[in-house]
PDB file of C-alpha atoms and ligand atoms in Angstrom:
ATOM      1  CA  MET A   1     -63.964 151.418 -62.813  1.00  0.00           C
ATOM      2  CA  SER A   2     -66.431 154.166 -62.057  1.00  0.00           C
ATOM      3  CA  LEU A   3     -65.412 157.551 -60.548  1.00  0.00           C
ATOM      4  CA  VAL A   4     -66.397 156.553 -56.950  1.00  0.00           C
ATOM      5  CA  GLN A   5     -64.323 153.286 -57.317  1.00  0.00           C
ATOM      6  CA  ASP A   6     -61.450 155.181 -58.619  1.00  0.00           C
ATOM      7  CA  LEU A   7     -61.587 157.575 -55.619  1.00  0.00           C
ATOM      8  CA  GLU A   8     -61.965 154.713 -53.176  1.00  0.00           C
ATOM      9  CA  ALA A   9     -58.817 152.897 -54.697  1.00  0.00           C
ATOM     10  CA  LEU A  10     -56.800 156.075 -54.462  1.00  0.00           C
ATOM     11  CA  ALA A  11     -57.922 156.630 -50.830  1.00  0.00           C
ATOM     12  CA  ILE A  12     -57.009 153.064 -49.960  1.00  0.00           C
ATOM     13  CA  ASP A  13     -53.647 153.422 -51.545  1.00  0.00           C
ATOM     14  CA  ILE A  14     -52.810 156.619 -49.680  1.00  0.00           C
ATOM     15  CA  ALA A  15     -54.382 155.517 -46.332  1.00  0.00           C
ATOM     16  CA  ARG A  16     -52.161 152.440 -46.236  1.00  0.00           C
ATOM     17  CA  GLU A  17     -49.097 154.588 -46.765  1.00  0.00           C
ATOM     18  CA  ALA A  18     -50.196 157.222 -44.324  1.00  0.00           C
ATOM     19  CA  GLY A  19     -51.145 154.858 -41.703  1.00  0.00           C
ATOM     20  CA  GLU A  20     -47.797 152.974 -41.967  1.00  0.00           C
ATOM     21  CA  LEU A  21     -46.005 156.320 -41.553  1.00  0.00           C
ATOM     22  CA  ALA A  22     -48.035 157.101 -38.307  1.00  0.00           C
ATOM     23  CA  ARG A  23     -47.292 153.618 -37.020  1.00  0.00           C
ATOM     24  CA  VAL A  24     -43.623 153.812 -37.638  1.00  0.00           C
ATOM     25  CA  ARG A  25     -43.441 157.374 -36.065  1.00  0.00           C
ATOM     26  CA  ARG A  26     -45.312 156.118 -33.046  1.00  0.00           C
ATOM     27  CA  GLU A  27     -42.937 153.255 -32.508  1.00  0.00           C
ATOM     28  CA  ALA A  28     -40.045 155.701 -32.595  1.00  0.00           C
ATOM     29  CA  GLY A  29     -41.709 157.865 -29.858  1.00  0.00           C
ATOM     30  CA  VAL A  30     -44.219 160.775 -30.071  1.00  0.00           C
ATOM     31  CA  ALA A  31     -43.864 164.330 -28.924  1.00  0.00           C
ATOM     32  CA  ILE A  32     -46.678 166.776 -28.729  1.00  0.00           C
ATOM     33  CA  ALA A  33     -46.044 169.635 -30.999  1.00  0.00           C
ATOM     34  CA  ALA A  34     -48.767 172.075 -29.864  1.00  0.00           C
ATOM     35  CA  THR A  35     -52.178 172.341 -28.228  1.00  0.00           C
ATOM     36  CA  LYS A  36     -55.072 173.652 -30.373  1.00  0.00           C
ATOM     37  CA  SER A  37     -58.725 174.512 -29.291  1.00  0.00           C
ATOM     38  CA  ALA A  38     -58.191 173.508 -25.675  1.00  0.00           C
ATOM     39  CA  LEU A  39     -55.318 172.310 -23.458  1.00  0.00           C
ATOM     40  CA  ALA A  40     -56.574 168.659 -24.052  1.00  0.00           C
ATOM     41  CA  ASP A  41     -56.683 169.134 -27.882  1.00  0.00           C
ATOM     42  CA  ILE A  42     -53.235 168.270 -29.001  1.00  0.00           C
ATOM     43  CA  VAL A  43     -51.371 167.916 -32.319  1.00  0.00           C
ATOM     44  CA  THR A  44     -48.170 165.801 -32.665  1.00  0.00           C
ATOM     45  CA  GLU A  45     -45.487 166.130 -35.289  1.00  0.00           C
ATOM     46  CA  ALA A  46     -46.808 162.999 -36.744  1.00  0.00           C
ATOM     47  CA  ASP A  47     -50.269 164.442 -37.440  1.00  0.00           C
ATOM     48  CA  ARG A  48     -48.628 167.122 -39.482  1.00  0.00           C
ATOM     49  CA  GLU A  49     -46.275 164.915 -41.321  1.00  0.00           C
ATOM     50  CA  VAL A  50     -49.064 162.409 -42.093  1.00  0.00           C
ATOM     51  CA  GLU A  51     -51.391 165.081 -43.398  1.00  0.00           C
ATOM     52  CA  ALA A  52     -48.578 166.589 -45.560  1.00  0.00           C
ATOM     53  CA  LEU A  53     -48.010 163.171 -47.092  1.00  0.00           C
ATOM     54  CA  ILE A  54     -51.739 162.626 -47.848  1.00  0.00           C
ATOM     55  CA  ARG A  55     -52.106 166.238 -49.243  1.00  0.00           C
ATOM     56  CA  ALA A  56     -48.961 165.876 -51.458  1.00  0.00           C
ATOM     57  CA  ARG A  57     -50.078 162.424 -52.843  1.00  0.00           C
ATOM     58  CA  LEU A  58     -53.648 163.783 -53.565  1.00  0.00           C
ATOM     59  CA  ALA A  59     -52.223 167.010 -55.243  1.00  0.00           C
ATOM     60  CA  ALA A  60     -50.030 164.755 -57.427  1.00  0.00           C
ATOM     61  CA  GLU A  61     -52.830 162.344 -58.505  1.00  0.00           C
ATOM     62  CA  ARG A  62     -55.762 164.741 -58.606  1.00  0.00           C
ATOM     63  CA  PRO A  63     -54.580 168.318 -58.808  1.00  0.00           C
ATOM     64  CA  GLU A  64     -58.174 169.712 -59.664  1.00  0.00           C
ATOM     65  CA  ASP A  65     -59.689 168.448 -56.430  1.00  0.00           C
ATOM     66  CA  GLY A  66     -60.238 170.402 -53.256  1.00  0.00           C
ATOM     67  CA  PHE A  67     -58.847 169.612 -49.821  1.00  0.00           C
ATOM     68  CA  LEU A  68     -60.022 169.973 -46.281  1.00  0.00           C
ATOM     69  CA  GLY A  69     -57.717 168.608 -43.478  1.00  0.00           C
ATOM     70  CA  GLU A  70     -57.666 168.906 -39.817  1.00  0.00           C
ATOM     71  CA  GLU A  71     -54.077 170.224 -39.568  1.00  0.00           C
ATOM     72  CA  THR A  72     -53.782 172.326 -42.643  1.00  0.00           C
ATOM     73  CA  GLY A  73     -57.263 173.648 -43.441  1.00  0.00           C
ATOM     74  CA  ALA A  74     -59.043 174.135 -46.787  1.00  0.00           C
ATOM     75  CA  ASP A  75     -58.150 174.642 -50.431  1.00  0.00           C
ATOM     76  CA  THR A  76     -60.835 175.035 -53.038  1.00  0.00           C
ATOM     77  CA  GLY A  77     -60.620 172.884 -56.178  1.00  0.00           C
ATOM     78  CA  SER A  78     -62.204 173.144 -59.592  1.00  0.00           C
ATOM     79  CA  SER A  79     -63.503 169.495 -60.045  1.00  0.00           C
ATOM     80  CA  GLY A  80     -66.319 169.576 -57.577  1.00  0.00           C
ATOM     81  CA  VAL A  81     -64.632 166.794 -55.512  1.00  0.00           C
ATOM     82  CA  THR A  82     -62.993 167.655 -52.085  1.00  0.00           C
ATOM     83  CA  TRP A  83     -60.916 165.304 -49.996  1.00  0.00           C
ATOM     84  CA  VAL A  84     -61.786 165.618 -46.267  1.00  0.00           C
ATOM     85  CA  VAL A  85     -58.900 164.206 -44.184  1.00  0.00           C
ATOM     86  CA  ASP A  86     -58.040 163.451 -40.562  1.00  0.00           C
ATOM     87  CA  PRO A  87     -54.483 162.256 -40.705  1.00  0.00           C
ATOM     88  CA  ILE A  88     -54.629 160.718 -37.218  1.00  0.00           C
ATOM     89  CA  ASP A  89     -58.145 160.399 -35.678  1.00  0.00           C
ATOM     90  CA  GLY A  90     -57.669 159.414 -32.007  1.00  0.00           C
ATOM     91  CA  THR A  91     -54.601 161.615 -31.531  1.00  0.00           C
ATOM     92  CA  VAL A  92     -54.827 161.394 -27.653  1.00  0.00           C
ATOM     93  CA  ASN A  93     -54.798 157.599 -27.871  1.00  0.00           C
ATOM     94  CA  TYR A  94     -51.836 157.905 -30.307  1.00  0.00           C
ATOM     95  CA  ALA A  95     -49.895 160.169 -27.945  1.00  0.00           C
ATOM     96  CA  TYR A  96     -50.577 157.696 -25.056  1.00  0.00           C
ATOM     97  CA  GLY A  97     -49.708 154.570 -27.034  1.00  0.00           C
ATOM     98  CA  ILE A  98     -53.288 153.286 -27.127  1.00  0.00           C
ATOM     99  CA  PRO A  99     -53.660 151.458 -30.573  1.00  0.00           C
ATOM    100  CA  ALA A 100     -57.209 152.854 -31.277  1.00  0.00           C
ATOM    101  CA  TYR A 101     -56.217 155.563 -33.814  1.00  0.00           C
ATOM    102  CA  ALA A 102     -56.908 155.734 -37.563  1.00  0.00           C
ATOM    103  CA  VAL A 103     -56.255 157.620 -40.731  1.00  0.00           C
ATOM    104  CA  SER A 104     -59.499 158.885 -42.165  1.00  0.00           C
ATOM    105  CA  ILE A 105     -59.891 159.957 -45.858  1.00  0.00           C
ATOM    106  CA  ALA A 106     -63.039 160.765 -47.721  1.00  0.00           C
ATOM    107  CA  ALA A 107     -63.993 162.208 -51.142  1.00  0.00           C
ATOM    108  CA  VAL A 108     -67.049 164.336 -51.121  1.00  0.00           C
ATOM    109  CA  GLN A 109     -69.017 166.159 -53.796  1.00  0.00           C
ATOM    110  CA  GLY A 110     -70.497 169.582 -53.457  1.00  0.00           C
ATOM    111  CA  GLU A 111     -69.940 172.183 -50.787  1.00  0.00           C
ATOM    112  CA  PRO A 112     -67.410 170.548 -48.300  1.00  0.00           C
ATOM    113  CA  THR A 113     -69.668 170.838 -45.150  1.00  0.00           C
ATOM    114  CA  PRO A 114     -71.484 167.875 -43.738  1.00  0.00           C
ATOM    115  CA  GLU A 115     -74.844 169.526 -44.314  1.00  0.00           C
ATOM    116  CA  ALA A 116     -74.268 169.980 -47.980  1.00  0.00           C
ATOM    117  CA  TRP A 117     -71.913 167.354 -49.214  1.00  0.00           C
ATOM    118  CA  GLU A 118     -72.498 163.995 -50.910  1.00  0.00           C
ATOM    119  CA  ALA A 119     -69.886 161.558 -49.715  1.00  0.00           C
ATOM    120  CA  LEU A 120     -68.545 159.538 -52.611  1.00  0.00           C
ATOM    121  CA  ALA A 121     -65.873 157.233 -51.115  1.00  0.00           C
ATOM    122  CA  GLY A 122     -64.184 156.771 -47.740  1.00  0.00           C
ATOM    123  CA  VAL A 123     -61.442 154.895 -46.016  1.00  0.00           C
ATOM    124  CA  VAL A 124     -60.654 154.401 -42.312  1.00  0.00           C
ATOM    125  CA  TYR A 125     -57.452 152.675 -41.741  1.00  0.00           C
ATOM    126  CA  ALA A 126     -56.262 151.555 -38.348  1.00  0.00           C
ATOM    127  CA  PRO A 127     -52.600 150.615 -38.832  1.00  0.00           C
ATOM    128  CA  VAL A 128     -52.296 148.707 -35.559  1.00  0.00           C
ATOM    129  CA  GLY A 129     -54.157 145.518 -36.457  1.00  0.00           C
ATOM    130  CA  ASP A 130     -54.084 146.437 -40.032  1.00  0.00           C
ATOM    131  CA  GLU A 131     -57.801 147.012 -40.268  1.00  0.00           C
ATOM    132  CA  LEU A 132     -58.865 148.786 -43.533  1.00  0.00           C
ATOM    133  CA  PHE A 133     -62.531 149.959 -43.661  1.00  0.00           C
ATOM    134  CA  HIS A 134     -63.504 151.251 -47.034  1.00  0.00           C
ATOM    135  CA  THR A 135     -66.560 152.120 -49.070  1.00  0.00           C
ATOM    136  CA  ALA A 136     -67.724 153.827 -52.261  1.00  0.00           C
ATOM    137  CA  LEU A 137     -71.277 155.216 -52.766  1.00  0.00           C
ATOM    138  CA  GLY A 138     -73.547 152.335 -53.893  1.00  0.00           C
ATOM    139  CA  ASP A 139     -70.782 149.700 -53.566  1.00  0.00           C
ATOM    140  CA  GLY A 140     -71.294 148.709 -49.922  1.00  0.00           C
ATOM    141  CA  ALA A 141     -68.999 148.911 -46.918  1.00  0.00           C
ATOM    142  CA  TRP A 142     -66.035 146.580 -46.477  1.00  0.00           C
ATOM    143  CA  LEU A 143     -63.362 145.530 -44.002  1.00  0.00           C
ATOM    144  CA  GLY A 144     -60.690 144.332 -46.201  1.00  0.00           C
ATOM    145  CA  ASP A 145     -62.553 141.925 -48.550  1.00  0.00           C
ATOM    146  CA  ARG A 146     -65.355 141.284 -46.092  1.00  0.00           C
ATOM    147  CA  ARG A 147     -68.663 142.986 -46.785  1.00  0.00           C
ATOM    148  CA  LEU A 148     -69.980 144.751 -43.700  1.00  0.00           C
ATOM    149  CA  SER A 149     -73.574 145.036 -42.494  1.00  0.00           C
ATOM    150  CA  VAL A 150     -74.982 146.634 -39.358  1.00  0.00           C
ATOM    151  CA  ASN A 151     -76.466 144.417 -36.668  1.00  0.00           C
ATOM    152  CA  PRO A 152     -79.944 143.376 -37.747  1.00  0.00           C
ATOM    153  CA  GLU A 153     -81.364 143.479 -34.308  1.00  0.00           C
ATOM    154  CA  VAL A 154     -80.612 144.552 -30.859  1.00  0.00           C
ATOM    155  CA  GLY A 155     -80.737 142.027 -27.935  1.00  0.00           C
ATOM    156  CA  PRO A 156     -82.952 142.189 -24.872  1.00  0.00           C
ATOM    157  CA  ALA A 157     -80.131 143.631 -22.751  1.00  0.00           C
ATOM    158  CA  GLY A 158     -80.094 146.657 -24.931  1.00  0.00           C
ATOM    159  CA  ALA A 159     -77.752 148.281 -27.379  1.00  0.00           C
ATOM    160  CA  LEU A 160     -74.066 148.367 -27.236  1.00  0.00           C
ATOM    161  CA  LEU A 161     -73.373 152.101 -27.664  1.00  0.00           C
ATOM    162  CA  ALA A 162     -70.356 154.259 -28.007  1.00  0.00           C
ATOM    163  CA  THR A 163     -69.916 158.059 -27.472  1.00  0.00           C
ATOM    164  CA  GLY A 164     -67.137 160.702 -27.394  1.00  0.00           C
ATOM    165  CA  PHE A 165     -66.498 163.924 -25.524  1.00  0.00           C
ATOM    166  CA  GLY A 166     -65.328 167.124 -26.991  1.00  0.00           C
ATOM    167  CA  TYR A 167     -62.074 168.742 -25.831  1.00  0.00           C
ATOM    168  CA  ASP A 168     -63.730 171.978 -24.478  1.00  0.00           C
ATOM    169  CA  PRO A 169     -64.235 171.549 -20.646  1.00  0.00           C
ATOM    170  CA  ALA A 170     -67.261 173.739 -20.937  1.00  0.00           C
ATOM    171  CA  THR A 171     -69.107 171.048 -22.971  1.00  0.00           C
ATOM    172  CA  ARG A 172     -68.228 168.146 -20.724  1.00  0.00           C
ATOM    173  CA  PRO A 173     -71.194 168.412 -18.344  1.00  0.00           C
ATOM    174  CA  GLY A 174     -73.586 168.462 -21.330  1.00  0.00           C
ATOM    175  CA  ASP A 175     -71.894 165.421 -22.766  1.00  0.00           C
ATOM    176  CA  LEU A 176     -72.188 163.513 -19.552  1.00  0.00           C
ATOM    177  CA  GLU A 177     -75.842 164.523 -19.187  1.00  0.00           C
ATOM    178  CA  LEU A 178     -76.551 163.333 -22.762  1.00  0.00           C
ATOM    179  CA  SER A 179     -74.928 159.966 -21.921  1.00  0.00           C
ATOM    180  CA  GLY A 180     -77.027 159.605 -18.791  1.00  0.00           C
ATOM    181  CA  THR A 181     -80.165 160.337 -20.842  1.00  0.00           C
ATOM    182  CA  VAL A 182     -79.323 157.620 -23.384  1.00  0.00           C
ATOM    183  CA  LEU A 183     -78.018 155.023 -20.998  1.00  0.00           C
ATOM    184  CA  PRO A 184     -81.429 153.297 -20.355  1.00  0.00           C
ATOM    185  CA  LEU A 185     -81.189 152.162 -24.015  1.00  0.00           C
ATOM    186  CA  ALA A 186     -77.792 150.609 -23.553  1.00  0.00           C
ATOM    187  CA  ARG A 187     -76.475 147.271 -22.444  1.00  0.00           C
ATOM    188  CA  ASP A 188     -73.135 149.255 -22.061  1.00  0.00           C
ATOM    189  CA  LEU A 189     -71.408 152.378 -23.262  1.00  0.00           C
ATOM    190  CA  ARG A 190     -67.914 152.593 -24.827  1.00  0.00           C
ATOM    191  CA  ARG A 191     -65.701 155.688 -25.225  1.00  0.00           C
ATOM    192  CA  ALA A 192     -62.766 154.522 -27.312  1.00  0.00           C
ATOM    193  CA  GLY A 193     -61.448 157.834 -28.402  1.00  0.00           C
ATOM    194  CA  ALA A 194     -61.558 157.833 -32.206  1.00  0.00           C
ATOM    195  CA  ALA A 195     -64.798 158.883 -33.844  1.00  0.00           C
ATOM    196  CA  SER A 196     -63.923 157.406 -37.317  1.00  0.00           C
ATOM    197  CA  LEU A 197     -63.490 153.973 -35.776  1.00  0.00           C
ATOM    198  CA  ASP A 198     -66.614 154.289 -33.621  1.00  0.00           C
ATOM    199  CA  LEU A 199     -68.498 154.814 -36.996  1.00  0.00           C
ATOM    200  CA  SER A 200     -66.565 152.030 -38.583  1.00  0.00           C
ATOM    201  CA  TYR A 201     -67.580 149.730 -35.781  1.00  0.00           C
ATOM    202  CA  VAL A 202     -71.224 150.577 -36.172  1.00  0.00           C
ATOM    203  CA  ALA A 203     -70.855 149.657 -39.850  1.00  0.00           C
ATOM    204  CA  ALA A 204     -69.198 146.340 -38.847  1.00  0.00           C
ATOM    205  CA  GLY A 205     -71.770 145.434 -36.145  1.00  0.00           C
ATOM    206  CA  ARG A 206     -69.229 145.778 -33.352  1.00  0.00           C
ATOM    207  CA  LEU A 207     -71.474 148.521 -32.035  1.00  0.00           C
ATOM    208  CA  ASP A 208     -75.210 148.928 -32.283  1.00  0.00           C
ATOM    209  CA  GLY A 209     -75.042 152.753 -32.238  1.00  0.00           C
ATOM    210  CA  TYR A 210     -72.925 155.820 -31.562  1.00  0.00           C
ATOM    211  CA  PHE A 211     -73.711 159.426 -30.638  1.00  0.00           C
ATOM    212  CA  GLU A 212     -71.538 162.480 -30.052  1.00  0.00           C
ATOM    213  CA  ARG A 213     -71.847 166.267 -30.103  1.00  0.00           C
ATOM    214  CA  GLY A 214     -69.451 168.559 -31.702  1.00  0.00           C
ATOM    215  CA  LEU A 215     -67.691 166.393 -34.245  1.00  0.00           C
ATOM    216  CA  ALA A 216     -65.580 168.096 -36.964  1.00  0.00           C
ATOM    217  CA  PRO A 217     -66.195 167.328 -40.634  1.00  0.00           C
ATOM    218  CA  TRP A 218     -62.995 165.190 -40.938  1.00  0.00           C
ATOM    219  CA  ASP A 219     -64.095 163.033 -37.973  1.00  0.00           C
ATOM    220  CA  LEU A 220     -67.204 161.837 -39.622  1.00  0.00           C
ATOM    221  CA  ALA A 221     -66.787 162.149 -43.486  1.00  0.00           C
ATOM    222  CA  ALA A 222     -65.506 158.651 -44.192  1.00  0.00           C
ATOM    223  CA  GLY A 223     -67.324 156.939 -41.282  1.00  0.00           C
ATOM    224  CA  SER A 224     -70.777 158.222 -42.032  1.00  0.00           C
ATOM    225  CA  LEU A 225     -70.661 156.731 -45.542  1.00  0.00           C
ATOM    226  CA  LEU A 226     -69.395 153.369 -44.123  1.00  0.00           C
ATOM    227  CA  VAL A 227     -72.374 153.307 -41.852  1.00  0.00           C
ATOM    228  CA  THR A 228     -75.047 154.033 -44.434  1.00  0.00           C
ATOM    229  CA  GLU A 229     -73.450 151.705 -46.993  1.00  0.00           C
ATOM    230  CA  ALA A 230     -73.588 148.945 -44.364  1.00  0.00           C
ATOM    231  CA  GLY A 231     -77.235 149.505 -44.065  1.00  0.00           C
ATOM    232  CA  GLY A 232     -77.180 151.801 -40.991  1.00  0.00           C
ATOM    233  CA  ARG A 233     -78.615 155.187 -40.513  1.00  0.00           C
ATOM    234  CA  PHE A 234     -76.726 158.399 -39.859  1.00  0.00           C
ATOM    235  CA  GLY A 235     -78.072 161.731 -38.735  1.00  0.00           C
ATOM    236  CA  ARG A 236     -76.572 165.066 -37.771  1.00  0.00           C
ATOM    237  CA  ALA A 237     -78.526 168.061 -36.477  1.00  0.00           C
ATOM    238  CA  MET A 238     -78.782 170.517 -33.596  1.00  0.00           C
ATOM    239  CA  PRO A 239     -79.785 168.772 -30.374  1.00  0.00           C
ATOM    240  CA  ASP A 240     -82.907 169.984 -28.602  1.00  0.00           C
ATOM    241  CA  GLY A 241     -82.419 173.211 -26.898  1.00  0.00           C
ATOM    242  CA  SER A 242     -78.821 173.867 -28.190  1.00  0.00           C
ATOM    243  CA  ARG A 243     -77.552 176.051 -30.983  1.00  0.00           C
ATOM    244  CA  ARG A 244     -73.968 175.346 -30.369  1.00  0.00           C
ATOM    245  CA  ALA A 245     -72.660 171.881 -31.428  1.00  0.00           C
ATOM    246  CA  PRO A 246     -74.409 169.567 -33.895  1.00  0.00           C
ATOM    247  CA  LEU A 247     -75.220 166.125 -32.493  1.00  0.00           C
ATOM    248  CA  VAL A 248     -74.381 162.941 -34.614  1.00  0.00           C
ATOM    249  CA  VAL A 249     -76.264 159.725 -34.256  1.00  0.00           C
ATOM    250  CA  ALA A 250     -75.320 156.643 -36.216  1.00  0.00           C
ATOM    251  CA  ALA A 251     -76.910 153.272 -35.639  1.00  0.00           C
ATOM    252  CA  THR A 252     -78.508 150.119 -36.941  1.00  0.00           C
ATOM    253  CA  PRO A 253     -82.048 150.799 -37.993  1.00  0.00           C
ATOM    254  CA  ALA A 254     -83.115 148.546 -35.163  1.00  0.00           C
ATOM    255  CA  ILE A 255     -82.303 151.221 -32.575  1.00  0.00           C
ATOM    256  CA  TYR A 256     -81.798 154.342 -34.589  1.00  0.00           C
ATOM    257  CA  ASP A 257     -85.261 155.950 -33.973  1.00  0.00           C
ATOM    258  CA  ALA A 258     -85.129 155.278 -30.367  1.00  0.00           C
ATOM    259  CA  LEU A 259     -81.530 156.547 -29.912  1.00  0.00           C
ATOM    260  CA  ALA A 260     -82.014 159.680 -32.075  1.00  0.00           C
ATOM    261  CA  SER A 261     -85.198 160.703 -30.290  1.00  0.00           C
ATOM    262  CA  THR A 262     -83.781 159.975 -26.830  1.00  0.00           C
ATOM    263  CA  ALA A 263     -80.678 161.862 -27.610  1.00  0.00           C
ATOM    264  CA  GLY A 264     -82.824 164.821 -28.738  1.00  0.00           C
ATOM    265  CA  LEU A 265     -81.878 164.856 -32.480  1.00  0.00           C
ATOM    266  CA  THR A 266     -84.232 167.167 -34.166  1.00  0.00           C
TER     267      THR A 266
HETATM  268  C1  IPD B   1     -61.323 163.186 -31.818  1.00  0.00           C
HETATM  269  C2  IPD B   1     -61.666 161.843 -31.672  1.00  0.00           C
HETATM  270  C3  IPD B   1     -62.540 161.610 -30.387  1.00  0.00           C
HETATM  271  C4  IPD B   1     -63.776 162.512 -30.415  1.00  0.00           C
HETATM  272  C5  IPD B   1     -63.363 163.933 -30.622  1.00  0.00           C
HETATM  273  C6  IPD B   1     -62.532 164.158 -31.831  1.00  0.00           C
HETATM  274  P1  IPD B   1     -58.864 163.707 -32.952  1.00  0.00           P
HETATM  275  O1  IPD B   1     -60.533 163.577 -32.982  1.00  0.00           O
HETATM  276  O2  IPD B   1     -62.361 161.369 -32.758  1.00  0.00           O
HETATM  277  O3  IPD B   1     -62.950 160.341 -30.297  1.00  0.00           O
HETATM  278  O4  IPD B   1     -64.419 162.367 -29.247  1.00  0.00           O
HETATM  279  O5  IPD B   1     -64.572 164.635 -30.770  1.00  0.00           O
HETATM  280  O6  IPD B   1     -62.096 165.494 -31.924  1.00  0.00           O
HETATM  281  O7  IPD B   1     -58.696 165.063 -32.238  1.00  0.00           O
HETATM  282  O8  IPD B   1     -58.369 162.670 -32.206  1.00  0.00           O
HETATM  283  O9  IPD B   1     -58.549 163.777 -34.344  1.00  0.00           O
HETATM  284 CA1   CA B   2     -56.906 164.258 -35.737  1.00  0.00          CA
END
């Protein structure tokens, strides 16, 4: 197996174990442990426990690699590979008992920031429904053993799009304005609450496109590689007129240019 396939296989193994832990903890009941950047931005004991499991497994298997996790931060490695991890993406869904949550694990090379890294492998595992989205650079995107490709075309009713809203109340009016700007392209708009799954769904053709401002590196590391390996396009840049939060656009090539320019991706 090549390096990227080794990294993918390890990520699959760990994501399955981590997802099962999250699912079991959810069944036992969830308590909010703390709030983070805003009152709506929460962390549960399960987020912390799942990240600890992933971090310990990676440290045991690949001690030279770096780590960047949502709950425990960054550790520099010496191999050039960094693992970018969201232990539970869709934490608010998780806390409310909505099944749309996932473990997201990616291996990237280079500086561990989305502008600079090259994603090598990624896994998004949704334990409820047992859906395992996985990819390695150059090897395609897969849901279990089914190869994924983005939708080849968008129907006359328009694109099925998804978006998300950041936790900071101050950014909400801008998020709504952006949705309104993009809406003429859409047959409908989803806000499911887990960016890694939104990106996986673009890869799987369950969505035609997705856009969101202000995503963190762990929200998009695995999902962006799933999109491009499924034949989609992914862009991340400052929106027109804003220096604050980068805008992400991911879509089938059939709608990408229209979506990116309407959303103001520069
Ligand atoms: C959040 C989810 C949500 C997105 C937010 C993310 P979290 O991640 O992906 O869909 O709209 O921008 O922060 O907090 O559930 O890991
Ligand atoms: Ca999270």
